[in-house]
Structures are given as structure tokens and as C-alpha cells.
Short mmCIF file of C-alpha atoms in Angstrom, two decimals:
data_model
loop_
_atom_site.label_atom_id
_atom_site.label_comp_id
_atom_site.label_asym_id
_atom_site.label_seq_id
_atom_site.Cartn_x
_atom_site.Cartn_y
_atom_site.Cartn_z
CA GLN A 395 0.20 0.02 0.01
CA SER A 396 2.62 2.52 -1.18
CA ALA A 397 1.16 6.15 -1.72
CA LEU A 398 0.26 7.09 -5.25
CA THR A 399 3.55 10.04 -6.19
CA GLN A 400 2.32 13.64 -6.33
CA PRO A 401 4.57 16.47 -6.07
CA ALA A 402 4.75 18.30 -3.07
CA SER A 403 4.11 21.90 -4.81
CA VAL A 404 2.84 23.26 -8.12
CA SER A 405 2.63 27.07 -8.39
CA GLY A 406 0.79 29.55 -10.92
CA SER A 407 -0.76 32.80 -11.81
CA PRO A 408 -4.80 34.05 -12.20
CA GLY A 409 -5.69 32.80 -15.39
CA GLN A 410 -3.11 30.49 -15.95
CA SER A 411 -3.76 26.52 -16.38
CA ILE A 412 -1.72 23.86 -14.45
CA THR A 413 -1.54 20.34 -14.45
CA PHE A 414 -1.06 18.07 -11.66
CA THR A 415 0.33 14.63 -12.04
CA CYS A 416 -0.32 11.34 -9.67
CA THR A 417 1.84 8.26 -10.72
CA GLY A 418 1.11 4.98 -9.30
CA THR A 419 1.92 1.22 -10.71
CA SER A 420 -0.03 -0.74 -12.50
CA SER A 421 -1.85 -2.37 -9.27
CA ASP A 422 -3.88 1.03 -8.80
CA VAL A 423 -3.55 4.06 -10.85
CA GLY A 424 -2.77 1.91 -14.06
CA GLY A 425 -4.88 -1.20 -13.10
CA TYR A 426 -8.13 0.60 -12.62
CA ASN A 427 -10.23 3.73 -14.00
CA TYR A 428 -10.92 4.45 -10.56
CA VAL A 429 -9.22 7.60 -9.76
CA SER A 430 -10.64 10.29 -7.83
CA TRP A 431 -9.18 13.99 -6.98
CA TYR A 432 -9.87 16.05 -4.22
CA GLN A 433 -9.50 19.46 -3.24
CA HIS A 434 -8.71 20.31 0.08
CA HIS A 435 -8.68 23.90 2.28
CA PRO A 436 -6.78 23.23 5.41
CA GLY A 437 -9.37 23.19 7.93
CA LYS A 438 -12.07 22.18 6.30
CA ALA A 439 -13.58 18.91 4.71
CA PRO A 440 -11.67 17.52 1.65
CA LYS A 441 -14.16 18.10 -1.43
CA LEU A 442 -14.51 15.26 -4.44
CA ILE A 443 -13.90 17.44 -8.03
CA ILE A 444 -12.99 14.48 -10.16
CA TYR A 445 -13.90 10.64 -10.01
CA GLU A 446 -13.30 7.62 -11.98
CA VAL A 447 -10.33 9.14 -13.75
CA SER A 448 -12.22 12.18 -15.92
CA ASN A 449 -15.73 12.70 -14.21
CA ARG A 450 -16.65 15.64 -12.80
CA PRO A 451 -19.62 15.82 -10.02
CA SER A 452 -22.69 18.14 -10.14
CA GLY A 453 -21.49 21.49 -8.92
CA VAL A 454 -17.77 21.27 -9.63
CA SER A 455 -16.72 24.07 -12.21
CA ASN A 456 -15.78 22.55 -15.79
CA ARG A 457 -12.14 24.36 -15.02
CA PHE A 458 -11.36 20.96 -13.36
CA SER A 459 -10.29 18.26 -15.84
CA GLY A 460 -9.15 14.77 -15.17
CA SER A 461 -7.40 12.24 -17.27
CA LYS A 462 -5.48 9.23 -17.18
CA SER A 463 -2.27 7.66 -19.27
CA ASP A 464 -0.71 4.36 -18.01
CA THR A 465 0.06 4.50 -14.45
CA THR A 466 0.01 8.56 -14.39
CA ALA A 467 -3.16 10.41 -13.44
CA ALA A 468 -3.77 14.30 -14.06
CA LEU A 469 -5.70 16.97 -13.25
CA THR A 470 -5.66 20.46 -15.18
CA ILE A 471 -7.12 23.61 -13.77
CA PHE A 472 -7.98 25.91 -16.19
CA GLY A 473 -8.04 29.55 -15.74
CA LEU A 474 -6.38 29.68 -12.60
CA GLN A 475 -8.22 31.41 -10.07
CA ALA A 476 -6.94 32.90 -6.39
CA GLU A 477 -9.98 30.32 -4.35
CA ASP A 478 -7.75 27.64 -6.25
CA GLU A 479 -5.15 27.67 -3.83
CA ALA A 480 -5.43 24.28 -1.66
CA ASP A 481 -3.73 20.65 -1.20
CA TYR A 482 -4.77 18.81 -4.04
CA TYR A 483 -4.52 14.46 -3.95
CA CYS A 484 -5.38 11.77 -5.97
CA SER A 485 -6.63 8.31 -4.78
CA SER A 486 -7.03 5.02 -7.02
CA TYR A 487 -8.35 1.72 -6.13
CA ALA A 488 -5.60 -0.24 -5.38
CA SER A 489 -6.98 -4.22 -5.59
CA SER A 490 -7.60 -6.66 -2.83
CA ASN A 491 -10.13 -3.62 -1.72
CA THR A 492 -7.98 -0.99 -0.68
CA VAL A 493 -7.65 2.33 -1.59
CA VAL A 494 -4.36 4.25 -1.87
CA PHE A 495 -3.97 8.38 -2.04
CA GLY A 496 -1.18 10.50 -3.14
CA GLY A 497 0.82 12.27 -0.44
CA GLY A 498 -0.54 15.42 -1.57
CA THR A 499 0.24 18.80 -4.03
CA LYS A 500 0.69 21.85 -2.32
CA LEU A 501 -1.33 24.88 -5.50
CA THR A 502 -0.28 28.60 -4.74
CA VAL A 503 -2.38 30.75 -7.09
CA GLN B 413 -28.50 17.89 2.05
CA LEU B 414 -25.74 15.55 2.20
CA GLN B 415 -24.10 15.54 5.62
CA LEU B 416 -22.02 13.44 7.89
CA GLU B 417 -21.46 15.01 11.49
CA GLN B 418 -18.23 13.53 13.19
CA SER B 419 -17.95 13.05 17.20
CA GLY B 420 -15.79 11.50 19.77
CA GLY B 421 -12.01 12.99 19.03
CA GLY B 422 -9.78 14.09 21.74
CA LEU B 423 -6.80 12.73 23.96
CA VAL B 424 -5.80 9.53 24.64
CA LYS B 425 -2.65 7.76 26.07
CA PRO B 426 -0.05 5.87 24.28
CA GLY B 427 -2.10 2.16 24.34
CA GLY B 428 -5.51 3.83 24.59
CA SER B 429 -8.62 3.74 22.81
CA LEU B 430 -11.12 5.66 21.20
CA ARG B 431 -14.23 5.36 19.61
CA LEU B 432 -15.19 7.32 16.66
CA SER B 433 -18.36 8.34 15.44
CA CYS B 434 -20.12 9.61 12.15
CA VAL B 435 -24.09 10.00 11.73
CA ALA B 436 -25.29 10.59 8.33
CA SER B 437 -28.08 12.57 6.99
CA GLY B 438 -29.63 13.50 3.57
CA PHE B 439 -29.02 10.17 1.70
CA THR B 440 -29.83 6.89 2.16
CA PHE B 441 -27.21 5.70 4.72
CA SER B 442 -27.72 1.59 4.06
CA ASP B 443 -27.31 2.11 0.02
CA TYR B 444 -23.60 3.07 0.58
CA TYR B 445 -20.49 1.73 1.71
CA MET B 446 -18.28 3.94 4.18
CA THR B 447 -15.12 4.82 4.67
CA TRP B 448 -12.47 6.19 7.53
CA ILE B 449 -9.42 8.49 5.99
CA ARG B 450 -7.13 10.52 8.10
CA GLN B 451 -4.20 12.75 7.82
CA ALA B 452 -1.73 13.44 10.24
CA PRO B 453 -0.40 16.56 11.06
CA GLY B 454 2.16 17.63 7.92
CA LYS B 455 1.32 14.67 6.16
CA GLY B 456 -1.15 13.60 3.41
CA LEU B 457 -4.33 11.83 3.27
CA GLU B 458 -4.27 7.91 4.61
CA TRP B 459 -7.20 5.70 3.93
CA LEU B 460 -8.20 3.52 6.97
CA ALA B 461 -10.85 1.37 6.32
CA TYR B 462 -13.97 0.85 4.60
CA ILE B 463 -17.40 -0.60 5.50
CA SER B 464 -19.89 -2.51 3.13
CA SER B 465 -23.39 -1.31 3.01
CA SER B 466 -24.78 -4.05 4.94
CA GLY B 467 -22.04 -4.05 7.19
CA ALA B 468 -21.27 -7.77 6.23
CA TYR B 469 -17.39 -6.65 4.63
CA THR B 470 -14.45 -4.43 5.85
CA ASN B 471 -10.89 -3.84 4.92
CA TYR B 472 -8.28 -2.06 7.00
CA ALA B 473 -4.93 -0.75 5.99
CA ASP B 474 -1.95 -2.84 7.05
CA SER B 475 -1.48 0.24 9.24
CA VAL B 476 -4.48 -0.14 11.39
CA LYS B 477 -5.26 -3.85 10.87
CA GLY B 478 -5.75 -5.93 14.07
CA ARG B 479 -6.45 -2.30 16.09
CA PHE B 480 -9.00 -0.70 14.52
CA THR B 481 -12.35 -1.62 13.81
CA VAL B 482 -15.16 -0.05 11.74
CA SER B 483 -18.93 -0.91 12.10
CA ARG B 484 -22.12 0.63 11.40
CA ASP B 485 -25.89 0.71 12.61
CA ASN B 486 -27.94 1.31 9.48
CA ALA B 487 -31.06 2.08 11.98
CA LYS B 488 -29.22 5.07 13.29
CA ASN B 489 -27.60 6.03 10.22
CA SER B 490 -24.10 6.04 11.77
CA VAL B 491 -20.90 4.23 11.41
CA ASN B 492 -18.27 3.93 13.98
CA LEU B 493 -14.27 3.52 14.45
CA GLN B 494 -13.19 1.91 17.19
CA MET B 495 -9.30 2.12 17.64
CA ASN B 496 -7.43 0.61 20.48
CA SER B 497 -3.43 0.13 21.17
CA LEU B 498 -3.08 3.87 20.13
CA GLY B 499 0.26 5.32 19.58
CA ALA B 500 1.45 8.79 18.25
CA ASP B 501 1.48 7.93 14.89
CA ASP B 502 -1.96 7.47 15.14
CA THR B 503 -2.37 11.39 15.75
CA ALA B 504 -4.32 12.76 13.33
CA VAL B 505 -7.38 14.61 12.06
CA TYR B 506 -9.76 11.53 11.44
CA TYR B 507 -12.65 11.72 8.52
CA CYS B 508 -15.70 9.51 7.79
CA ALA B 509 -16.53 10.03 3.83
CA ARG B 510 -19.33 7.97 2.12
CA ALA B 511 -17.67 6.02 -0.67
CA TYR B 512 -19.27 4.77 -3.93
CA VAL B 513 -17.87 1.30 -3.50
CA LEU B 514 -14.25 1.88 -3.43
CA GLU B 515 -14.00 4.35 -6.07
CA TRP B 516 -14.74 8.25 -4.42
CA PHE B 517 -15.58 9.22 -1.79
CA ASP B 518 -18.18 12.31 -0.95
CA PRO B 519 -19.10 14.09 1.10
CA TRP B 520 -16.93 13.57 4.05
CA GLY B 521 -17.47 14.87 7.18
CA GLN B 522 -15.93 18.11 9.04
CA GLY B 523 -12.90 15.75 10.62
CA THR B 524 -11.94 14.73 14.51
CA LEU B 525 -8.60 15.35 16.27
CA VAL B 526 -7.40 12.57 17.90
CA THR B 527 -3.95 13.27 19.97
CA VAL B 528 -2.38 10.34 21.09
CA SER B 529 0.30 11.40 23.94
CA SER B 530 0.88 10.77 27.49
#
């Protein structure tokens, strides 16, 4: 149950687009289309923003987009806004009825 | 409105036990898996455990297997996490979350802080 690999931090300017990566193995990210992404403002509950690799829950801005290639998933935020500054976590189903999260990426806008 | 209300955190001595609770509202609780996730200070999220909608199936992360037990009461719309043999490494904010099987988690509870210290 090793954590998925995410860059520790990313920064961007308002209006820019930015992409986070999430690297796993064939036993998790590469083996299933069950990657999800969560936005976490410290002190608040994490919020689901992408599920099943690329689906957005109702109410989530279409500025958020997810994708996957082999063992690496990605989250792209288009048109960065100040309110997007938060921690972002990926997670994946990891076989044997377990789940693994990434270490998280801190986004600075 | 989907909501998960958590309770039961606090300070506990090493080797002690604590029980966390999470009460759901706004959805048919008995239709969903539930899960527990934690975040240690300065660390990322860590998945801990899940329980199936009926309560028949559970599974745990290796880090808590044998020490933590997840249970649910569908009549009370509640899920619990019994934590035994706690150590300093268990100090964290603990979240319950509704699970779509084990594919994604939404919503999450507000989190409850567990501090293990003498």
C-alpha cells in the first residue's frame, strides 16, 4: 500500500492553466479507472472534484479536468483563480479492496 | 443536504482506546459503503478502512489492521471506528466519508482530531 506520487507543490498565476500529476503502478492507477481527485482547504473537509479519472460531480466547475495515461493520472485546472489555492490529493482503488492516496500537492496561486 | 457529523475525538494516552462516530443525513445511508480516512500533522491523506452497505464486509489498511474496527448501525445512520492500542503515529485528523464502493468519497465529515500523547 505505497502512496501514489504527487509533486509536493505547484504554483501558478491567475488565469493560467496548471496540471498536477499522480503516479502509481499497474496495481492501482494503471490497473483501474477509479482515480479520484480531492481539493482540500486546510481546516475544512476535503471535496471531491473528479471521479473515475475524468468525471466531474455536479456543481464542480468545468475548469477542473482529469485524465490518465498508463500509471499516471493528471488533474488540470484551467483559468486559475485565487480560490483554487488549496491542497490537491489523488486517490485510486488499489486491488484487494484497498485504496491508496497520493501525498498531496500544495497549489499556490 | 448530504451531511456527515463526526464526534468522539480527543486526547488519549499511548496504548489507549478511542471510539469515533459519524452520523449521516440527507441520503439513504444503508445504500452506501462508508470509509475512514486520516491526515496526520503535516502529512497527506491516508485511507484506513471501509465497511460495506450491509456491514457484512470490511477491510483495513495494513497500518491499522488488527487495532481498528469499523462498524455501522443502519437503523441509526451511523458508522463507528473503534481504535485500540493507539500510538503517537495515530495522532491525526480523522474523517469519515461516504464511499461509492471504493471508487470515490463524497461527502466527507468535518473531521475530528485524535491526539495520542502522555
